[in-house]
PDB file of C-alpha atoms in Angstrom:
ATOM      1  CA  UNK Q1383      -7.235  22.340   2.630  1.00 74.00           C
ATOM      2  CA  UNK Q1384      -6.808  19.536   0.046  1.00 83.00           C
ATOM      3  CA  UNK Q1385      -8.969  16.161   0.016  1.00 89.00           C
ATOM      4  CA  UNK Q1386      -7.440  13.319  -1.575  1.00 93.00           C
ATOM      5  CA  UNK Q1387      -9.651  10.299  -2.263  1.00 95.00           C
ATOM      6  CA  UNK Q1388      -8.379   7.022  -3.687  1.00 96.00           C
ATOM      7  CA  UNK Q1389     -10.114   4.037  -5.116  1.00 97.00           C
ATOM      8  CA  UNK Q1390     -10.556   1.181  -4.977  1.00 97.00           C
ATOM      9  CA  UNK Q1391      -9.676   0.369  -1.093  1.00 95.00           C
ATOM     10  CA  UNK Q1392      -9.174  -3.339  -2.143  1.00 97.00           C
ATOM     11  CA  UNK Q1393      -8.006  -4.788  -5.328  1.00 98.00           C
ATOM     12  CA  UNK Q1394      -7.097  -8.374  -6.330  1.00 98.00           C
ATOM     13  CA  UNK Q1395      -5.530  -9.315  -9.702  1.00 98.00           C
ATOM     14  CA  UNK Q1396      -4.228 -12.448 -11.151  1.00 98.00           C
ATOM     15  CA  UNK Q1397      -0.317 -12.522 -11.400  1.00 98.00           C
ATOM     16  CA  UNK Q1398       0.642 -11.350 -14.977  1.00 97.00           C
ATOM     17  CA  UNK Q1399      -2.473  -9.099 -14.971  1.00 97.00           C
ATOM     18  CA  UNK Q1400      -2.362  -5.087 -14.845  1.00 98.00           C
ATOM     19  CA  UNK Q1401      -3.352  -3.081 -11.436  1.00 98.00           C
ATOM     20  CA  UNK Q1402      -4.875   0.441 -11.770  1.00 98.00           C
ATOM     21  CA  UNK Q1403      -5.297   2.634  -8.575  1.00 98.00           C
ATOM     22  CA  UNK Q1404      -7.128   6.176  -9.060  1.00 98.00           C
ATOM     23  CA  UNK Q1405      -6.820   9.231  -6.848  1.00 98.00           C
ATOM     24  CA  UNK Q1406      -8.498  12.308  -7.135  1.00 97.00           C
ATOM     25  CA  UNK Q1407      -7.516  15.764  -5.294  1.00 95.00           C
ATOM     26  CA  UNK Q1408      -9.349  19.096  -4.764  1.00 93.00           C
ATOM     27  CA  UNK Q1409      -6.592  21.973  -4.457  1.00 90.00           C
ATOM     28  CA  UNK Q1410      -5.846  22.922  -8.242  1.00 89.00           C
ATOM     29  CA  UNK Q1411      -2.538  24.390  -6.737  1.00 88.00           C
ATOM     30  CA  UNK Q1412      -1.257  21.053  -6.015  1.00 90.00           C
ATOM     31  CA  UNK Q1413       1.599  20.303  -7.845  1.00 89.00           C
ATOM     32  CA  UNK Q1414       3.270  17.037  -6.560  1.00 91.00           C
ATOM     33  CA  UNK Q1415       1.994  13.490  -6.316  1.00 94.00           C
ATOM     34  CA  UNK Q1416       3.916  10.906  -5.207  1.00 95.00           C
ATOM     35  CA  UNK Q1417       2.780   7.251  -4.837  1.00 97.00           C
ATOM     36  CA  UNK Q1418       4.166   4.939  -1.731  1.00 97.00           C
ATOM     37  CA  UNK Q1419       4.058   1.363  -1.162  1.00 97.00           C
ATOM     38  CA  UNK Q1420       3.682  -0.258   2.194  1.00 96.00           C
ATOM     39  CA  UNK Q1421       4.549  -3.837   2.800  1.00 95.00           C
ATOM     40  CA  UNK Q1422       3.117  -5.528   5.766  1.00 90.00           C
ATOM     41  CA  UNK Q1423       4.921  -4.131   9.047  1.00 86.00           C
ATOM     42  CA  UNK Q1424       7.119  -1.722   7.200  1.00 91.00           C
ATOM     43  CA  UNK Q1425       7.520   2.012   6.311  1.00 93.00           C
ATOM     44  CA  UNK Q1426       5.562   3.229   3.435  1.00 94.00           C
ATOM     45  CA  UNK Q1427       8.227   3.800   0.733  1.00 94.00           C
ATOM     46  CA  UNK Q1428       8.063   6.346  -2.378  1.00 94.00           C
ATOM     47  CA  UNK Q1429       8.028   3.824  -5.613  1.00 96.00           C
ATOM     48  CA  UNK Q1430       7.159   6.855  -8.250  1.00 96.00           C
ATOM     49  CA  UNK Q1431       6.160  10.228  -8.222  1.00 94.00           C
ATOM     50  CA  UNK Q1432       4.964  13.239 -10.993  1.00 93.00           C
ATOM     51  CA  UNK Q1433       4.724  16.543 -10.985  1.00 89.00           C
ATOM     52  CA  UNK Q1434       2.228  18.903 -12.644  1.00 84.00           C
ATOM     53  CA  UNK Q1435       4.393  19.688 -15.414  1.00 83.00           C
ATOM     54  CA  UNK Q1436       4.404  16.259 -16.865  1.00 82.00           C
ATOM     55  CA  UNK Q1437       1.427  14.102 -17.896  1.00 90.00           C
ATOM     56  CA  UNK Q1438       2.848  10.773 -17.594  1.00 94.00           C
ATOM     57  CA  UNK Q1439       5.697   9.042 -16.184  1.00 93.00           C
ATOM     58  CA  UNK Q1440       6.789   5.423 -16.245  1.00 96.00           C
ATOM     59  CA  UNK Q1441       9.496   3.384 -14.494  1.00 94.00           C
ATOM     60  CA  UNK Q1442       9.888  -0.437 -15.578  1.00 95.00           C
ATOM     61  CA  UNK Q1443       6.427  -1.836 -14.797  1.00 97.00           C
ATOM     62  CA  UNK Q1444       5.177   1.090 -12.826  1.00 98.00           C
ATOM     63  CA  UNK Q1445       3.475   4.026 -14.656  1.00 97.00           C
ATOM     64  CA  UNK Q1446       1.548   7.195 -13.346  1.00 97.00           C
ATOM     65  CA  UNK Q1447      -0.538   9.420 -15.335  1.00 97.00           C
ATOM     66  CA  UNK Q1448      -1.578  13.052 -14.393  1.00 96.00           C
ATOM     67  CA  UNK Q1449      -4.817  14.803 -15.445  1.00 95.00           C
ATOM     68  CA  UNK Q1450      -4.744  18.259 -14.281  1.00 92.00           C
ATOM     69  CA  UNK Q1451      -7.826  19.433 -15.678  1.00 93.00           C
ATOM     70  CA  UNK Q1452     -10.018  16.925 -14.063  1.00 94.00           C
ATOM     71  CA  UNK Q1453      -7.645  16.629 -10.830  1.00 95.00           C
ATOM     72  CA  UNK Q1454      -7.027  13.008 -11.061  1.00 95.00           C
ATOM     73  CA  UNK Q1455      -3.816  10.671 -11.251  1.00 97.00           C
ATOM     74  CA  UNK Q1456      -3.493   7.194 -11.935  1.00 98.00           C
ATOM     75  CA  UNK Q1457      -1.202   4.537 -10.750  1.00 98.00           C
ATOM     76  CA  UNK Q1458      -0.603   1.402 -13.366  1.00 98.00           C
ATOM     77  CA  UNK Q1459       1.139  -1.566 -12.564  1.00 98.00           C
ATOM     78  CA  UNK Q1460       1.618  -4.246 -15.490  1.00 97.00           C
ATOM     79  CA  UNK Q1461       2.640  -7.762 -15.313  1.00 97.00           C
ATOM     80  CA  UNK Q1462       1.803  -8.055 -11.959  1.00 98.00           C
ATOM     81  CA  UNK Q1463       3.897 -10.298  -9.356  1.00 97.00           C
ATOM     82  CA  UNK Q1464       3.088 -11.651  -5.956  1.00 96.00           C
ATOM     83  CA  UNK Q1465       5.854  -9.049  -4.399  1.00 96.00           C
ATOM     84  CA  UNK Q1466       3.572  -6.286  -5.542  1.00 98.00           C
ATOM     85  CA  UNK Q1467       1.166  -7.218  -3.032  1.00 98.00           C
ATOM     86  CA  UNK Q1468       1.162  -4.431  -0.569  1.00 97.00           C
ATOM     87  CA  UNK Q1469      -0.988  -0.967   0.346  1.00 97.00           C
ATOM     88  CA  UNK Q1470      -0.596   1.870  -1.923  1.00 97.00           C
ATOM     89  CA  UNK Q1471      -1.075   5.324  -1.029  1.00 96.00           C
ATOM     90  CA  UNK Q1472      -1.434   8.011  -3.110  1.00 97.00           C
ATOM     91  CA  UNK Q1473      -0.475  11.642  -2.011  1.00 94.00           C
ATOM     92  CA  UNK Q1474      -0.880  15.440  -3.057  1.00 92.00           C
ATOM     93  CA  UNK Q1475       1.388  18.295  -2.244  1.00 88.00           C
ATOM     94  CA  UNK Q1476       1.382  22.125  -2.775  1.00 79.00           C
ATOM     95  CA  UNK Q1477       3.511  24.946  -1.630  1.00 72.00           C
ATOM     96  CA  UNK Q1478       0.351  26.916  -1.040  1.00 71.00           C
ATOM     97  CA  UNK Q1479      -0.178  24.641   2.119  1.00 68.00           C
ATOM     98  CA  UNK Q1480       3.416  24.635   3.262  1.00 65.00           C
ATOM     99  CA  UNK Q1481       4.383  21.765   1.253  1.00 72.00           C
ATOM    100  CA  UNK Q1482       1.892  19.415   3.441  1.00 80.00           C
ATOM    101  CA  UNK Q1483       1.400  15.980   2.119  1.00 87.00           C
ATOM    102  CA  UNK Q1484      -2.211  14.907   1.785  1.00 89.00           C
ATOM    103  CA  UNK Q1485      -2.502  11.037   1.609  1.00 92.00           C
ATOM    104  CA  UNK Q1486      -5.366   8.905   0.224  1.00 93.00           C
ATOM    105  CA  UNK Q1487      -6.763   6.215   2.328  1.00 93.00           C
ATOM    106  CA  UNK Q1488      -4.736   3.284   0.443  1.00 95.00           C
ATOM    107  CA  UNK Q1489      -5.494   0.403  -1.629  1.00 96.00           C
ATOM    108  CA  UNK Q1490      -4.771  -2.952  -0.488  1.00 96.00           C
ATOM    109  CA  UNK Q1491      -3.601  -4.904  -3.478  1.00 98.00           C
ATOM    110  CA  UNK Q1492      -3.498  -8.431  -3.628  1.00 98.00           C
ATOM    111  CA  UNK Q1493      -1.521 -10.474  -6.492  1.00 98.00           C
ATOM    112  CA  UNK Q1494      -3.046 -14.116  -6.587  1.00 97.00           C
ATOM    113  CA  UNK Q1495      -0.353 -16.363  -8.166  1.00 94.00           C
TER     114      UNK Q1495
ATOM    115  CA  UNK K1214      20.328   7.253   1.725  1.00 68.00           C
ATOM    116  CA  UNK K1215      17.823   9.071   3.991  1.00 67.00           C
ATOM    117  CA  UNK K1216      17.516   7.830   7.240  1.00 90.00           C
ATOM    118  CA  UNK K1217      14.558   8.751   9.688  1.00 95.00           C
ATOM    119  CA  UNK K1218      14.765   6.786  12.872  1.00 96.00           C
ATOM    120  CA  UNK K1219      11.870   6.486  15.317  1.00 96.00           C
ATOM    121  CA  UNK K1220      13.408   5.053  18.607  1.00 88.00           C
ATOM    122  CA  UNK K1221      10.841   3.006  19.863  1.00 89.00           C
ATOM    123  CA  UNK K1222       8.950   0.494  17.576  1.00 92.00           C
ATOM    124  CA  UNK K1223       6.495  -1.002  20.127  1.00 95.00           C
ATOM    125  CA  UNK K1224       5.263   0.382  23.140  1.00 95.00           C
ATOM    126  CA  UNK K1225       2.562  -0.592  25.780  1.00 97.00           C
ATOM    127  CA  UNK K1226       1.428   2.037  28.106  1.00 97.00           C
ATOM    128  CA  UNK K1227      -1.215   2.587  30.808  1.00 97.00           C
ATOM    129  CA  UNK K1228      -4.267   5.056  30.225  1.00 98.00           C
ATOM    130  CA  UNK K1229      -3.486   8.326  31.753  1.00 97.00           C
ATOM    131  CA  UNK K1230       0.434   7.876  31.065  1.00 97.00           C
ATOM    132  CA  UNK K1231       2.681  10.598  29.563  1.00 97.00           C
ATOM    133  CA  UNK K1232       4.243   8.950  26.430  1.00 97.00           C
ATOM    134  CA  UNK K1233       7.323  10.484  24.364  1.00 96.00           C
ATOM    135  CA  UNK K1234       7.594   9.286  20.574  1.00 97.00           C
ATOM    136  CA  UNK K1235      11.129  10.396  19.411  1.00 97.00           C
ATOM    137  CA  UNK K1236      12.111  10.912  15.762  1.00 97.00           C
ATOM    138  CA  UNK K1237      15.301  11.795  14.175  1.00 97.00           C
ATOM    139  CA  UNK K1238      16.401  12.412  10.747  1.00 96.00           C
ATOM    140  CA  UNK K1239      20.070  12.698   9.091  1.00 94.00           C
ATOM    141  CA  UNK K1240      19.382  14.841   5.879  1.00 90.00           C
ATOM    142  CA  UNK K1241      19.068  18.325   7.293  1.00 92.00           C
ATOM    143  CA  UNK K1242      15.343  18.338   6.385  1.00 92.00           C
ATOM    144  CA  UNK K1243      13.480  21.252   7.155  1.00 92.00           C
ATOM    145  CA  UNK K1244      10.120  19.819   7.606  1.00 92.00           C
ATOM    146  CA  UNK K1245       9.087  17.021   9.841  1.00 95.00           C
ATOM    147  CA  UNK K1246       5.654  15.275  10.365  1.00 95.00           C
ATOM    148  CA  UNK K1247       3.836  13.039  12.742  1.00 97.00           C
ATOM    149  CA  UNK K1248       1.238  10.828  10.955  1.00 96.00           C
ATOM    150  CA  UNK K1249      -1.002   8.429  12.687  1.00 96.00           C
ATOM    151  CA  UNK K1250      -2.126   5.411  10.553  1.00 94.00           C
ATOM    152  CA  UNK K1251      -5.071   3.536  11.438  1.00 92.00           C
ATOM    153  CA  UNK K1252      -6.759   0.582   9.170  1.00 86.00           C
ATOM    154  CA  UNK K1253      -9.236   1.924   6.805  1.00 83.00           C
ATOM    155  CA  UNK K1254      -8.537   5.639   7.500  1.00 87.00           C
ATOM    156  CA  UNK K1255      -4.910   5.788   5.755  1.00 87.00           C
ATOM    157  CA  UNK K1256      -2.268   8.355   7.075  1.00 92.00           C
ATOM    158  CA  UNK K1257      -3.659  11.252   8.998  1.00 92.00           C
ATOM    159  CA  UNK K1258      -1.349  14.161  10.024  1.00 92.00           C
ATOM    160  CA  UNK K1259      -1.230  15.051  13.874  1.00 96.00           C
ATOM    161  CA  UNK K1260       1.407  17.903  13.562  1.00 95.00           C
ATOM    162  CA  UNK K1261       4.145  19.116  11.496  1.00 93.00           C
ATOM    163  CA  UNK K1262       6.765  21.430  11.619  1.00 94.00           C
ATOM    164  CA  UNK K1263       8.946  23.553   9.126  1.00 91.00           C
ATOM    165  CA  UNK K1264      11.543  24.679  11.317  1.00 92.00           C
ATOM    166  CA  UNK K1265      13.034  24.658  14.769  1.00 95.00           C
ATOM    167  CA  UNK K1266      10.551  25.613  17.283  1.00 94.00           C
ATOM    168  CA  UNK K1267       7.858  25.825  14.890  1.00 93.00           C
ATOM    169  CA  UNK K1268       4.776  23.771  14.907  1.00 94.00           C
ATOM    170  CA  UNK K1269       1.449  23.639  13.025  1.00 92.00           C
ATOM    171  CA  UNK K1270      -1.734  21.589  13.726  1.00 93.00           C
ATOM    172  CA  UNK K1271      -2.697  18.673  11.311  1.00 90.00           C
ATOM    173  CA  UNK K1272      -6.028  17.293  10.880  1.00 89.00           C
ATOM    174  CA  UNK K1273      -6.043  15.378  14.282  1.00 94.00           C
ATOM    175  CA  UNK K1274      -4.065  17.489  16.954  1.00 96.00           C
ATOM    176  CA  UNK K1275      -6.451  16.842  19.798  1.00 96.00           C
ATOM    177  CA  UNK K1276      -4.540  15.085  22.526  1.00 96.00           C
ATOM    178  CA  UNK K1277      -1.254  15.222  21.370  1.00 98.00           C
ATOM    179  CA  UNK K1278       1.795  18.033  21.470  1.00 97.00           C
ATOM    180  CA  UNK K1279       4.897  18.120  19.521  1.00 98.00           C
ATOM    181  CA  UNK K1280       8.507  19.690  20.433  1.00 97.00           C
ATOM    182  CA  UNK K1281      11.328  20.583  17.837  1.00 97.00           C
ATOM    183  CA  UNK K1282      14.117  21.896  19.753  1.00 96.00           C
ATOM    184  CA  UNK K1283      16.695  20.919  17.300  1.00 97.00           C
ATOM    185  CA  UNK K1284      16.381  20.520  13.376  1.00 96.00           C
ATOM    186  CA  UNK K1285      17.057  16.930  13.261  1.00 97.00           C
ATOM    187  CA  UNK K1286      14.460  15.754  16.004  1.00 97.00           C
ATOM    188  CA  UNK K1287      10.761  16.029  16.253  1.00 98.00           C
ATOM    189  CA  UNK K1288       9.018  14.579  19.300  1.00 97.00           C
ATOM    190  CA  UNK K1289       5.315  13.642  19.677  1.00 98.00           C
ATOM    191  CA  UNK K1290       3.888  13.763  23.410  1.00 98.00           C
ATOM    192  CA  UNK K1291       0.856  12.191  24.593  1.00 97.00           C
ATOM    193  CA  UNK K1292       0.035  13.953  27.657  1.00 94.00           C
ATOM    194  CA  UNK K1293      -2.369  11.590  28.950  1.00 97.00           C
ATOM    195  CA  UNK K1294      -2.339   8.291  26.915  1.00 97.00           C
ATOM    196  CA  UNK K1295      -6.162   7.205  26.293  1.00 97.00           C
ATOM    197  CA  UNK K1296      -6.985   4.032  24.487  1.00 97.00           C
ATOM    198  CA  UNK K1297      -8.155   5.531  21.298  1.00 96.00           C
ATOM    199  CA  UNK K1298      -4.638   6.639  20.869  1.00 98.00           C
ATOM    200  CA  UNK K1299      -3.580   2.820  20.277  1.00 97.00           C
ATOM    201  CA  UNK K1300      -2.121   3.168  16.994  1.00 97.00           C
ATOM    202  CA  UNK K1301       0.762   2.841  14.645  1.00 96.00           C
ATOM    203  CA  UNK K1302       2.668   6.341  14.438  1.00 97.00           C
ATOM    204  CA  UNK K1303       4.757   7.234  11.445  1.00 97.00           C
ATOM    205  CA  UNK K1304       7.299  10.270  11.739  1.00 97.00           C
ATOM    206  CA  UNK K1305       8.697  11.460   8.488  1.00 95.00           C
ATOM    207  CA  UNK K1306      10.649  14.509   7.079  1.00 94.00           C
ATOM    208  CA  UNK K1307      11.325  16.481   3.702  1.00 90.00           C
ATOM    209  CA  UNK K1308      12.971  19.507   2.629  1.00 86.00           C
ATOM    210  CA  UNK K1309      11.125  22.659   2.471  1.00 79.00           C
ATOM    211  CA  UNK K1310      11.138  23.335  -1.200  1.00 72.00           C
ATOM    212  CA  UNK K1311       7.970  22.489  -3.394  1.00 62.00           C
ATOM    213  CA  UNK K1312       7.967  18.751  -4.730  1.00 67.00           C
ATOM    214  CA  UNK K1313      10.366  17.412  -2.587  1.00 77.00           C
ATOM    215  CA  UNK K1314       9.872  13.743  -1.513  1.00 85.00           C
ATOM    216  CA  UNK K1315       8.639  12.994   2.247  1.00 89.00           C
ATOM    217  CA  UNK K1316      10.516   9.834   3.809  1.00 92.00           C
ATOM    218  CA  UNK K1317       9.048   7.823   6.405  1.00 95.00           C
ATOM    219  CA  UNK K1318      10.424   6.318   9.735  1.00 96.00           C
ATOM    220  CA  UNK K1319       9.825   2.544  10.626  1.00 94.00           C
ATOM    221  CA  UNK K1320       6.811   3.487  12.533  1.00 95.00           C
ATOM    222  CA  UNK K1321       6.224   3.325  16.305  1.00 96.00           C
ATOM    223  CA  UNK K1322       3.365   0.789  17.379  1.00 96.00           C
ATOM    224  CA  UNK K1323       1.580   2.158  20.492  1.00 97.00           C
ATOM    225  CA  UNK K1324      -0.765   0.256  22.660  1.00 97.00           C
ATOM    226  CA  UNK K1325      -2.653   2.102  25.716  1.00 97.00           C
ATOM    227  CA  UNK K1326      -4.245  -0.209  27.927  1.00 97.00           C
TER     228      UNK K1326
END
């Protein structure tokens, strides 16, 4: 099956700096890559996603890039704010595996005011 | 908005008890999932279902069973709870088509004593 690895596991940045979280996947058939943000005690919520026919997608301060050849995708958060502090999960999904979602182990991001 | 509802947010059960965790979604999603979330281990798939009365094992099915008698409801059952099943359990759902977002419930915190 699919194997998704996520790095780093923890990340601290100063407010206003950028944060980058990277994920790799193993199944070349994976074609959908969402990112989730989970605040303490709350459910994971989708913040951005990318499909395999696109290399980059941006939504205000958040962007995701996908390199299908290298099988990795990254989340970029610019101008970080304290409310960006949360755990972020990447995931990969493929029709070949019944549209199961395989998640990374999460990155705990702390934005220091 | 998609709503995935987990009926029990916090439970404390004794070792050996039978535990039912219920999940209901209101978006006519074909796929439903049960994940377990533990610190440092991310989201691990226990079981998923792609249709009524259908179920597939995930990565960690041991000690768990599931039931999907109606499309909107997916139940997770711990036949005989053990202390190593103390965890946060997340239900999720999605449409069956490839590349569709997965939506999570609020989570059920289970403590087995």
